[in-house]
Structures are given as structure tokens and as C-alpha cells.
Short mmCIF file of C-alpha atoms in Angstrom, two decimals:
data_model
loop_
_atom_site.label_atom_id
_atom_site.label_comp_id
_atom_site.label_asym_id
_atom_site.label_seq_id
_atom_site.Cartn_x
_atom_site.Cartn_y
_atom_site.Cartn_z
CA UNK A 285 22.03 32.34 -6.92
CA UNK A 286 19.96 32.11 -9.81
CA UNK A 287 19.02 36.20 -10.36
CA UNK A 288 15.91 36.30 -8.39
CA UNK A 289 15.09 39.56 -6.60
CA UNK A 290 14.73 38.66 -3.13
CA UNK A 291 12.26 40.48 -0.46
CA UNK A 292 12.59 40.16 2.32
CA UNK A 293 13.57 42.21 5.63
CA UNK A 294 17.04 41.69 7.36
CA UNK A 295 16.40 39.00 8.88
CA UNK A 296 15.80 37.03 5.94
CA UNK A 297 18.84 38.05 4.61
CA UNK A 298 20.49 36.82 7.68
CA UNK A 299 19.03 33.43 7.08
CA UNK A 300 20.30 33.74 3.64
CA UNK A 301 24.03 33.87 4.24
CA UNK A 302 23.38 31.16 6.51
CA UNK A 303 21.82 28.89 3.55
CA UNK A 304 24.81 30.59 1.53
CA UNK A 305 27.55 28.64 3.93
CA UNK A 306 25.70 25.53 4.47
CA UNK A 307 25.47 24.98 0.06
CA UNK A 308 28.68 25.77 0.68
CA UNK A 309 29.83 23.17 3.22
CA UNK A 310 26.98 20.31 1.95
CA UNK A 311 29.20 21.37 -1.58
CA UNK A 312 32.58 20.15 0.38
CA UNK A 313 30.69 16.72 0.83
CA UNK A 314 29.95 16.25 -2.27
CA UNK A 315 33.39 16.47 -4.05
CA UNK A 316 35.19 14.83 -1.22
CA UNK A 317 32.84 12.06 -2.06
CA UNK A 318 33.63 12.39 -5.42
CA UNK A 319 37.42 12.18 -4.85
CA UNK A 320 36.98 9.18 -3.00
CA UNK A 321 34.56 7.16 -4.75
CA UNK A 322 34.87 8.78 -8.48
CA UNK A 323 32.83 11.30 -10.20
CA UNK A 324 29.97 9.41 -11.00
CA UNK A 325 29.57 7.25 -7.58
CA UNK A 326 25.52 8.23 -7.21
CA UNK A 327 25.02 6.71 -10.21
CA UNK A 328 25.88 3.46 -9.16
CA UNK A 329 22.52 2.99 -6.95
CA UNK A 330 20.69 2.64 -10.82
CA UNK A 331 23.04 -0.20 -11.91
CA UNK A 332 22.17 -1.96 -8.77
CA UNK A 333 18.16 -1.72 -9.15
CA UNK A 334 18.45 -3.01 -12.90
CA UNK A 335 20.44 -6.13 -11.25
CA UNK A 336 23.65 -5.53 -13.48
CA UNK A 337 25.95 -6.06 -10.60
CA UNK A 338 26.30 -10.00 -9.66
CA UNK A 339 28.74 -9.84 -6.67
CA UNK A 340 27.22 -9.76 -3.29
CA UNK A 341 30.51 -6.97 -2.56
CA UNK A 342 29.73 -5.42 -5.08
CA UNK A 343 26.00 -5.37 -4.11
CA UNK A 344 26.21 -4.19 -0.41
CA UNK A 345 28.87 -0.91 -2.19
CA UNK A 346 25.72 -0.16 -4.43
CA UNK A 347 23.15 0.07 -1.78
CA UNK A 348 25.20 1.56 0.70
CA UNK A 349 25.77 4.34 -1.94
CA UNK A 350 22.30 4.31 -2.33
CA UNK A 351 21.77 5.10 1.18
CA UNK A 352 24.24 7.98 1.14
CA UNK A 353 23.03 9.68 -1.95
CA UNK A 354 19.23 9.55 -0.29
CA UNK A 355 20.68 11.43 2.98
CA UNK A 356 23.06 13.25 0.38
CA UNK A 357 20.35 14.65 -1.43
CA UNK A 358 17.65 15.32 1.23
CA UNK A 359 20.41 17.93 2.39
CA UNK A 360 21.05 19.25 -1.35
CA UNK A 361 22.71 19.38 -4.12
CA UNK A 362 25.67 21.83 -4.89
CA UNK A 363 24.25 24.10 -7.50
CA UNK A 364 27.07 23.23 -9.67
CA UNK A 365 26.57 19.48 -9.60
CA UNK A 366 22.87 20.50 -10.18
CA UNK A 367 22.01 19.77 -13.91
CA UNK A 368 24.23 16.68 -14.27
CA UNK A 369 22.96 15.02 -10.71
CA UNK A 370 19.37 15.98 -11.57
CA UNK A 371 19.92 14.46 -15.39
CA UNK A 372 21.44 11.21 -13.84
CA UNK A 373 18.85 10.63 -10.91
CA UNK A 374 15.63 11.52 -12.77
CA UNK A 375 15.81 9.26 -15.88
CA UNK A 376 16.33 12.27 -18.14
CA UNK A 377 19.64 10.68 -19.22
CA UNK A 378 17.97 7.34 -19.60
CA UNK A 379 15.06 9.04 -21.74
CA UNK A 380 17.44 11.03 -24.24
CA UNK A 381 19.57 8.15 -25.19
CA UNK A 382 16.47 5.96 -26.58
CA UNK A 383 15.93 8.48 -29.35
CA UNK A 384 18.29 9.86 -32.17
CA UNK A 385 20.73 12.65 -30.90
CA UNK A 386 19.23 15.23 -33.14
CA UNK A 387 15.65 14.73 -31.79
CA UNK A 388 15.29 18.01 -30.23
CA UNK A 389 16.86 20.03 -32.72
CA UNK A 390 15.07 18.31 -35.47
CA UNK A 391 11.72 18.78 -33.17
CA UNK A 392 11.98 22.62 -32.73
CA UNK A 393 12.98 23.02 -36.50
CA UNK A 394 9.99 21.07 -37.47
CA UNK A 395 7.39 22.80 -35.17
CA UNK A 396 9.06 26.44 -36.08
CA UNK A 397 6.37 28.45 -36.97
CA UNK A 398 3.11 26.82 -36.94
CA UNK A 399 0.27 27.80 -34.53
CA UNK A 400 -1.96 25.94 -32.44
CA UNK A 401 -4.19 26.66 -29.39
CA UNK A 402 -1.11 25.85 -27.33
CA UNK A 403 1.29 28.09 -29.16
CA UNK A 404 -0.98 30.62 -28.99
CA UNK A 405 -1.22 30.14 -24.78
CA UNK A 406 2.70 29.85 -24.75
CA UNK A 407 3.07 33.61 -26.25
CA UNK A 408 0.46 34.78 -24.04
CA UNK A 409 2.26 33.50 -20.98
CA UNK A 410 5.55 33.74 -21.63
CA UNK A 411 5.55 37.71 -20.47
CA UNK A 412 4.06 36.68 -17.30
CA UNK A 413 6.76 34.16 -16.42
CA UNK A 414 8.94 35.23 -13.47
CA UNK A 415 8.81 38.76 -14.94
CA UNK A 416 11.74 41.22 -14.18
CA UNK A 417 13.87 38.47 -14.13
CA UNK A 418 17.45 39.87 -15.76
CA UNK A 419 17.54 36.09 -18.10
CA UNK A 420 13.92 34.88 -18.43
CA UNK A 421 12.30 38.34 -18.61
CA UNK A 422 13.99 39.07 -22.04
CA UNK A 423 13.73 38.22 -25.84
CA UNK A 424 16.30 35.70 -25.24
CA UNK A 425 15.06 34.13 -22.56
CA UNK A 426 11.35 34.03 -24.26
CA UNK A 427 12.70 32.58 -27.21
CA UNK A 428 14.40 29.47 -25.07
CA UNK A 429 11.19 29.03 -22.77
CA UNK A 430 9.42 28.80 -25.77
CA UNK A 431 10.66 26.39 -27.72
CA UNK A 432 11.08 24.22 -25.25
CA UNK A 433 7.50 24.28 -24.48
CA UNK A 434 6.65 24.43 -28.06
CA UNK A 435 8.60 21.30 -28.68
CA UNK A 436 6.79 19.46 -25.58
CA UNK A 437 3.26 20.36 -26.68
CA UNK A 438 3.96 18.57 -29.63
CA UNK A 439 5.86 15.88 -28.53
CA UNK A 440 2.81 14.99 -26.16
CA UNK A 441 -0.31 15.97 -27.83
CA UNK A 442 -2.51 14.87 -25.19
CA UNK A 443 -0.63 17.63 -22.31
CA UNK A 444 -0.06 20.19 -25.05
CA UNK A 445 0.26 23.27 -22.94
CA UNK A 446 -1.28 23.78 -19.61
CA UNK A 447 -0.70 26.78 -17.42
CA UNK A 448 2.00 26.16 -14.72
CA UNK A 449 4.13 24.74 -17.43
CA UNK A 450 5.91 28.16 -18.00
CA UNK A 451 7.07 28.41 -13.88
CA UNK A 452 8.14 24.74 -14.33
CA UNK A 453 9.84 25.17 -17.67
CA UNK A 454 11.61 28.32 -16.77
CA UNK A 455 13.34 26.88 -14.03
CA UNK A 456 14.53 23.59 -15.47
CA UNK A 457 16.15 26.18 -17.74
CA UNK A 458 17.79 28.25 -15.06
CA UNK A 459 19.40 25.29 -13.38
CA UNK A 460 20.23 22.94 -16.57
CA UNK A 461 21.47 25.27 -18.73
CA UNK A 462 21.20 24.37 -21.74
CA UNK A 463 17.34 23.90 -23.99
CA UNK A 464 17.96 20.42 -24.69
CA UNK A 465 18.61 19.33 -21.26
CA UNK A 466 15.95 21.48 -20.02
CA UNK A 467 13.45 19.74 -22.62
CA UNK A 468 14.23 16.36 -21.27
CA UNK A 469 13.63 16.99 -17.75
CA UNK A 470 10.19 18.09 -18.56
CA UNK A 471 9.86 15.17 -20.51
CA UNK A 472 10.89 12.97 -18.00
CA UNK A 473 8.92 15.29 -15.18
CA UNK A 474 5.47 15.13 -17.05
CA UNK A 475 5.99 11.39 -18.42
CA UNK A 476 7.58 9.31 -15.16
CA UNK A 477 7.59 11.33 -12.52
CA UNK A 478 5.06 12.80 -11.70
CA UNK A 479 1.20 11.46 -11.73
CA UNK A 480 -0.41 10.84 -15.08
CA UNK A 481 -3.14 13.33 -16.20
CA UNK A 482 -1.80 16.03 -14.36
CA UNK A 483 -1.81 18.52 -16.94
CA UNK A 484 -4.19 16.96 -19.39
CA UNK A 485 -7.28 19.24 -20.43
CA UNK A 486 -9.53 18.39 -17.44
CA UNK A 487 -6.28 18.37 -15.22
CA UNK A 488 -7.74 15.05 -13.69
CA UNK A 489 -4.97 13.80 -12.02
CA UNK A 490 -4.14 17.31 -10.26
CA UNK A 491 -8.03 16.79 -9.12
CA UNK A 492 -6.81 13.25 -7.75
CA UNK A 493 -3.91 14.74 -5.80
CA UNK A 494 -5.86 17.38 -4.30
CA UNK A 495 -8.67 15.10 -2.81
CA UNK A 496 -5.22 12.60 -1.73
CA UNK A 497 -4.13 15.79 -0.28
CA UNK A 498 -6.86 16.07 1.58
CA UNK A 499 -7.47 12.47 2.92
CA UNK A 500 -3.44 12.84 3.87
CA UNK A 501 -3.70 16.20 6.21
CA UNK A 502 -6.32 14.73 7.86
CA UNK A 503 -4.44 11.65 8.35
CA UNK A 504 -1.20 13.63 9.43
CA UNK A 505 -2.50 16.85 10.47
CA UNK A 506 -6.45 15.80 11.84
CA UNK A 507 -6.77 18.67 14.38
CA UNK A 508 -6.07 21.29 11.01
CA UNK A 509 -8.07 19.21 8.77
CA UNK A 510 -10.98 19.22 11.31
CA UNK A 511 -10.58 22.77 11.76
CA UNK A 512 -10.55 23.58 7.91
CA UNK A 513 -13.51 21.45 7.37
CA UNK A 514 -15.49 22.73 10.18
CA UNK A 515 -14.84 26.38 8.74
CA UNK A 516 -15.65 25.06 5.02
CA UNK A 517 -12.07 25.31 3.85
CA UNK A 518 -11.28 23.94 0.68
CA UNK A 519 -7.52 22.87 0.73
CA UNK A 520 -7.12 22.87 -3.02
CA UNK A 521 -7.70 27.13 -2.57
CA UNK A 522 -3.64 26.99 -2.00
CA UNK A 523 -2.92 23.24 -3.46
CA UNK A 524 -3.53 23.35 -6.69
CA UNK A 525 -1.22 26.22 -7.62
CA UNK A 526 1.77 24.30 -5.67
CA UNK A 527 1.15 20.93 -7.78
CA UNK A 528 0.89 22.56 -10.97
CA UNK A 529 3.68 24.96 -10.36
CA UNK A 530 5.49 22.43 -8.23
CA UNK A 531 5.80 25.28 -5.84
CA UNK A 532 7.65 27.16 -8.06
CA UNK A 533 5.64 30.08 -7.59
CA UNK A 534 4.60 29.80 -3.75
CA UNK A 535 8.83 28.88 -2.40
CA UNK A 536 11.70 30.97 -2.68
CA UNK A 537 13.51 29.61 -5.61
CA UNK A 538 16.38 28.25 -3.79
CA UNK A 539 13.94 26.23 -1.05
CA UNK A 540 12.06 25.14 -4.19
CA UNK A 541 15.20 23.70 -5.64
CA UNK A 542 15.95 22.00 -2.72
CA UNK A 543 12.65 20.36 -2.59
CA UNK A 544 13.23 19.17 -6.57
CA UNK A 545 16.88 17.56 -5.76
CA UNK A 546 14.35 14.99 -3.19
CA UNK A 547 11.49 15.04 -6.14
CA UNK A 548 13.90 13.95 -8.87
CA UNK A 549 15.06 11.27 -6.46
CA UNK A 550 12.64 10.20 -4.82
CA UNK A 551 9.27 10.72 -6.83
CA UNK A 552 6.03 12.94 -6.49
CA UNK A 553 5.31 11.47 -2.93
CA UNK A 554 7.76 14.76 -1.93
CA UNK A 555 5.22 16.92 -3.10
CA UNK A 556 2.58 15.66 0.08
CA UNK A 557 5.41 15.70 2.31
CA UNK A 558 6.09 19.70 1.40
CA UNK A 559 2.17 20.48 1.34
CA UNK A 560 1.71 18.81 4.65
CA UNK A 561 5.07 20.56 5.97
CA UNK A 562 3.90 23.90 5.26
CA UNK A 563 0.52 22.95 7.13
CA UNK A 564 1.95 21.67 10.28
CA UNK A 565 4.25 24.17 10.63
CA UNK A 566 1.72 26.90 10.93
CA UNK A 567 -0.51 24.18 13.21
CA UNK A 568 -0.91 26.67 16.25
CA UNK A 569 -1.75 29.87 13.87
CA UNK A 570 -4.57 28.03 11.90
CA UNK A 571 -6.13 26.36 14.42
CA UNK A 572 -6.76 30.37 15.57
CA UNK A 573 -8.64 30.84 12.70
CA UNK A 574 -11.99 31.44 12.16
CA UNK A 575 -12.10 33.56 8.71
CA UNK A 576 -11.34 31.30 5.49
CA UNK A 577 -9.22 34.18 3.58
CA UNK A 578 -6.89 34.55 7.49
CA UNK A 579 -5.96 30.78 6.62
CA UNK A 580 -4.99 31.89 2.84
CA UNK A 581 -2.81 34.99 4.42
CA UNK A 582 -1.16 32.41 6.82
CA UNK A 583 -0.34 29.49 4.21
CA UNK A 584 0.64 32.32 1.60
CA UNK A 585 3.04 34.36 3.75
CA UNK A 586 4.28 31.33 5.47
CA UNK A 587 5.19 29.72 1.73
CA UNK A 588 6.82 33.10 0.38
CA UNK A 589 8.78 33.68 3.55
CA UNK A 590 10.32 30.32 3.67
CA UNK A 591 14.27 31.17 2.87
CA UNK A 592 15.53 27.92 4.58
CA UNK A 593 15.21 25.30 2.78
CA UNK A 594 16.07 23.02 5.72
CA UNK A 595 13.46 24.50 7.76
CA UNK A 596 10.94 23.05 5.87
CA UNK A 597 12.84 19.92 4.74
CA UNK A 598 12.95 18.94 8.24
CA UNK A 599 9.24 19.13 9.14
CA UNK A 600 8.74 17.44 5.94
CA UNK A 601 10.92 14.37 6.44
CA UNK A 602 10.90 14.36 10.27
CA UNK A 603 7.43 15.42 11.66
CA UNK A 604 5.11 14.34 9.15
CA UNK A 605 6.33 10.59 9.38
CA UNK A 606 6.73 8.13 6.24
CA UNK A 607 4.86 7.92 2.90
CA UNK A 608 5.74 5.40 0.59
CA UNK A 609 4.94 5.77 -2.93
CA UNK A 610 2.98 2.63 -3.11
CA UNK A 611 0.29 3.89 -0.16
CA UNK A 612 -0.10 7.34 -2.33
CA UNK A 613 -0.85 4.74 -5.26
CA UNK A 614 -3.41 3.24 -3.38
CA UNK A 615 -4.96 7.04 -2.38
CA UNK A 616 -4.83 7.77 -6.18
CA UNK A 617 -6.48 4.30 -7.78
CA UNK A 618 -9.04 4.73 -4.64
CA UNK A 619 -9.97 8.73 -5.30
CA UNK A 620 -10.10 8.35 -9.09
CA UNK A 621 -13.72 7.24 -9.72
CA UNK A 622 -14.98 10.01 -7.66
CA UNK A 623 -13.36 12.44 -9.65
CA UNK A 624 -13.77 11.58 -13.09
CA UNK A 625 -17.69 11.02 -12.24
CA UNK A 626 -17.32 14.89 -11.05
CA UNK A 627 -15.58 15.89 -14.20
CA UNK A 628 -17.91 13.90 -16.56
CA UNK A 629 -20.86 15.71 -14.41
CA UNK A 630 -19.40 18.82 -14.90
CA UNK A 631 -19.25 18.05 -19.07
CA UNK A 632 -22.31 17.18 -19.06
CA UNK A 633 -23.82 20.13 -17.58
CA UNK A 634 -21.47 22.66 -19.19
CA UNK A 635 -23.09 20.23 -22.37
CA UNK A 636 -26.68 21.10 -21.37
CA UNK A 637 -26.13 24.86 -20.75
CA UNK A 638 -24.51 25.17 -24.32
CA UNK A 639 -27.71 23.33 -25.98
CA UNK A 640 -30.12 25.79 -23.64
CA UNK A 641 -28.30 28.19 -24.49
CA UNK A 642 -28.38 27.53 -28.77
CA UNK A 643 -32.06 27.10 -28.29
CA UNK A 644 -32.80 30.59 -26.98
#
């Protein structure tokens, strides 16, 4: 669906059609609902949380839509309805409209041209994004990816550029569209969505989600996390590349989708559910393990070979059991001394090798 070369044996293509007709029913949904309720119905849930509806009627409408747009979403969003959903849900829309219309244009035109350690990353990865791909892999494509990455690293000084961006970036494009609408679901990705710090020089807060990570599949998932630790397993050996990419480089890019209809929605807490998802699934297998790189084959195979989205939607939302944004709070506030008392060790000595090393 969006031009990505698919590999797989015939099975998987079987499972494929099958994902094919089921977009295509959950797409029925959707514009019934819309024929019924009006075109913009889902965005009536957001009216209702900043308390601009005052009739209890009224009220009960708003929430149940609420309710139906969760279950609505969790089962996906018609590719079509996509960018504008995705724009509404997220805040993007929200986020756009408190600046002047001409932001982004005016951004990229004032940022053409000069360099900057992040620029300067940017070229070097934009070849290595998705390559072979008949859009993204191409001068056209580069040019896009870049300025929109261009624009954030100097929008937010403090992110700048950080590897992962690029997957992230790409694929905002290939669903949204258009540059500008791509830029502000970044924007609204790297500012309110997901954790703070994530992709900030040290990448402290993707250090925080790993060690929540951790404390959570051994809350969900203790006979794995036993297992792992007893073998010396470090879980952030797969995890970091899926919260940096966002799994955009470990999913098929239609299961990854899926997964960022319920992230848009619902916040980074769908991130743990995934990670844990792919874990439990593959319970049985790893708990046969006894070699470090066999639970890297399993995890890695088992990620790139996931064509249903539902398949792992399901164990994600069903068999892991609730996590509420406010407990993976708590994980964070609770894990962050420890890590930035790692990270300010690890200064320190990098610090102390550079001095040894200026005085030899």
C-alpha cells in the first residue's frame, strides 16, 4: 500500500490479502459512521475533554463517541482517512494553528542552505533511509525528507537531529502527504507525545524507557524476564532501535501503521504494550534459549515477519493487561535518577580519558 517491497514466502502473502479485505471492511465502518454522524464525528471526543459542551445529552454523545473511536482505532484506520484522522487525534492540527500559516514555508526558506552538525548527519542518512524505495529512495524524495528534518532541527535546537529521525520522518511523509503536514506530526510526535529527552544528545529519556521496559516485562512477562536475566540478556539489544525508530524499521510498514493510528490516540504507553507483545508472543521459543544472539534471531524474525497487524494488536491489548499512562509516569520519574547518574558517570569518564589522553 505504500510501495514497500515485501518478502516474504506465500504464506505471507496469503495473510496479506487477508489484511487487504479486513482495511477494506474496517474502511466500510468508517464512512458509514461518517454518513451517520458527519464527517468529522471523532473529533468531537476533544471538544468534550476541553469542557466546551454544557449539556449532559450532549455530554454522554461525546463520550460515547469517544468510546467508539478508541475501539475504532485499535482496529485501524482506512489509509485514506489516514493523514486527516492522524492530524485531528494527535494535536498536530491544534499545534499548526497557534503559529502564522506561513511558518513552515518561511522556516525551510530561512534554514536553506546553511550547515550544521545536524545538516551534515541529515545528508549522510538520507541515502540509507528505506533505500530502494520507488518515492523516498530518489532526489525527490531526499529533498522532502530533508527539509522537513532540516526545518525540525532548527525549530528544536535542543533534539536537532538524532538518528531514527529519518525512518520516523519518512513515513509521516508517506502517509500525510504533503511536507507541511508531515513537519507537524513530528513536531507534535517529538514535543507531546512521546517522552521528553528522547532524542536529545545523551538520548536520556530513550535510556528511561528502556530500564521502564525492563521493570514492565518482568512485571508482565516474569518467567522471560527471569530467563533473560539469568542468561545476561540485555533487553535494550532489540529495544532501543524500536523506540527510536518507533518500530519503523523492525514491523512491516503496514503493522507499524497500525500500531501509530493507537500511538497518536492514545500516547507512548502503546509503545510497552507492542514491545511486551512481541515478547510474549514468542514466550515458549525464548524460554528454550540458552545462547544470547538465538534470543536476537527469535525477537528479530518474529518482528520482520509480523504481516498482521491484528495479530500483534491483540496480544498487545488483550494478553498483556492494562497500562495507564499515569503508572508509566510513575516508572519514568522513579528510573530517572539512576540514569542520569549513569550518563553523568559516563561524561565524566569519557572527561578523564580525554585529559589522560592530552597529557600523553
Amino acid at each position: 500500500m505504500y510501495s514497500f517491497t515485501v518478502e516474504g514466502n506465500v504464506d505471507d502473502v496469503n495473510v496479506l490479502n487477508e489484511v487487504r479485505e479486513r482495511v477494506r471492511n474496517q474502511g466500510r465502518v468508517w464512512w458509514a459512521l461518517q454518513a451517520s454522524k458527519g464527517a468529522n464525528w471523532y473529533l468531537q471526543p476533544e471538544i468534550l475533554l476541553i469542557g466546551a459542551l454544557k449539556k449532559t445529552s450532549l455530554k454522554i454523545s461525546a463520550l460515547a463517541n469517544a468510546i467508539t473511536l478508541k475501539r475504532l482505532v485499535r482496529k485501524g484506520i482506512p489509509p485514506v482517512l489516514r493523514p486527516k484522522v492522524w492530524f485531528s487525534v494527535s494535536g498536530a492540527a491544534k499545534k499548526k494553528s497557534t503559529v502564522p500559516e506561513s511558518y513552515y514555508s518561511d522556516l525551510t526558506k530561512a534554514v536553506d542552505g546553511m550547515v550544521t552538525p545536524a545538516t551534515l548527519q541529515i545528508d549522510h542518512d538520507l541515502p540509507r533511509t528505506f533505500p530502494g524505495h520507488p518515492w523516498l529512495d530518489t532526489p525527490e524524495g531526499h529533498a522532502a525528507l530533508r527539509r522537513v528534518l532540516v526545518g525540525y532541527s532548527f525549530r528544536d535546537s535542543d533534539v536537532g537531529y538524532c538518528q531514527g529521525l529519518n525512518y520516523v520522518a519518512a513515513l509521516l511523509l508517506l502517509v500525510m502527504k504533503t511536507e507541511e503536514d508531515a513537519f507537524w506530526m513530528l513536531a507534535v510526535l517529538l514535543e507531546n507525545v512521546l517522552v521528553r529527552d528522547c532524542y536529545t544528545t545523551n538520548l536520556s529519556g530513550c535510556h528511561v524507557e528502556q530500564r521502564v521496559f525492563k521493570d514492565l516485562l518482568a512485571q508482565k512477562c516474569p518467567r522471560i524476564a527471569t530467563h533473560l536475566e539469568d542468561m545476561g540478556f540485555d533487553v535494550s539489544l532489540v529495544a532501543t532501535e524500536w523506540f527510536l525508530c518507533l518500530f519503523s524499521k523492525s514491523l512491516p510498514s503496514e503493522t507499524t501503521l497500525r500500531l501509530w493510528d493507537v500511538l497518536f490516540y492514545e500516547g507512548a504507553k502503546v509503545l510497552f504494550h507492542a514491545a511486551l507483545a512481541i515478547f510474549k508472543m514468542k514466550e515458549n521459543e525464548l524460554l528454550m534459549t540458552h545462547q544470547v544472539g538465538d534470543v536476537i534471531n527469535i525477537i528479530h524474525t518474529t518482528s520482520h515477519q509480523l504481516f498482521d497487524p491484528d495479530e500483534l494488536l491483540t496480544v498487545a491489548f488483550e494478553k498483556i493487561g492494562s497500562m495507564t499512562t499515569n503508572t508509566i509516569s510513575k516508572q519514568r520519574k522513579k528510573q530517572e535518577p539512576a540514569v542520569m547518574a549513569e550518563l553523568d558517570q559516563r561524561l565524566r569518564r569519557l572527561n578523564s580519558l580525554k585529559e589522560t589522553g592530552k597529557n600523553t
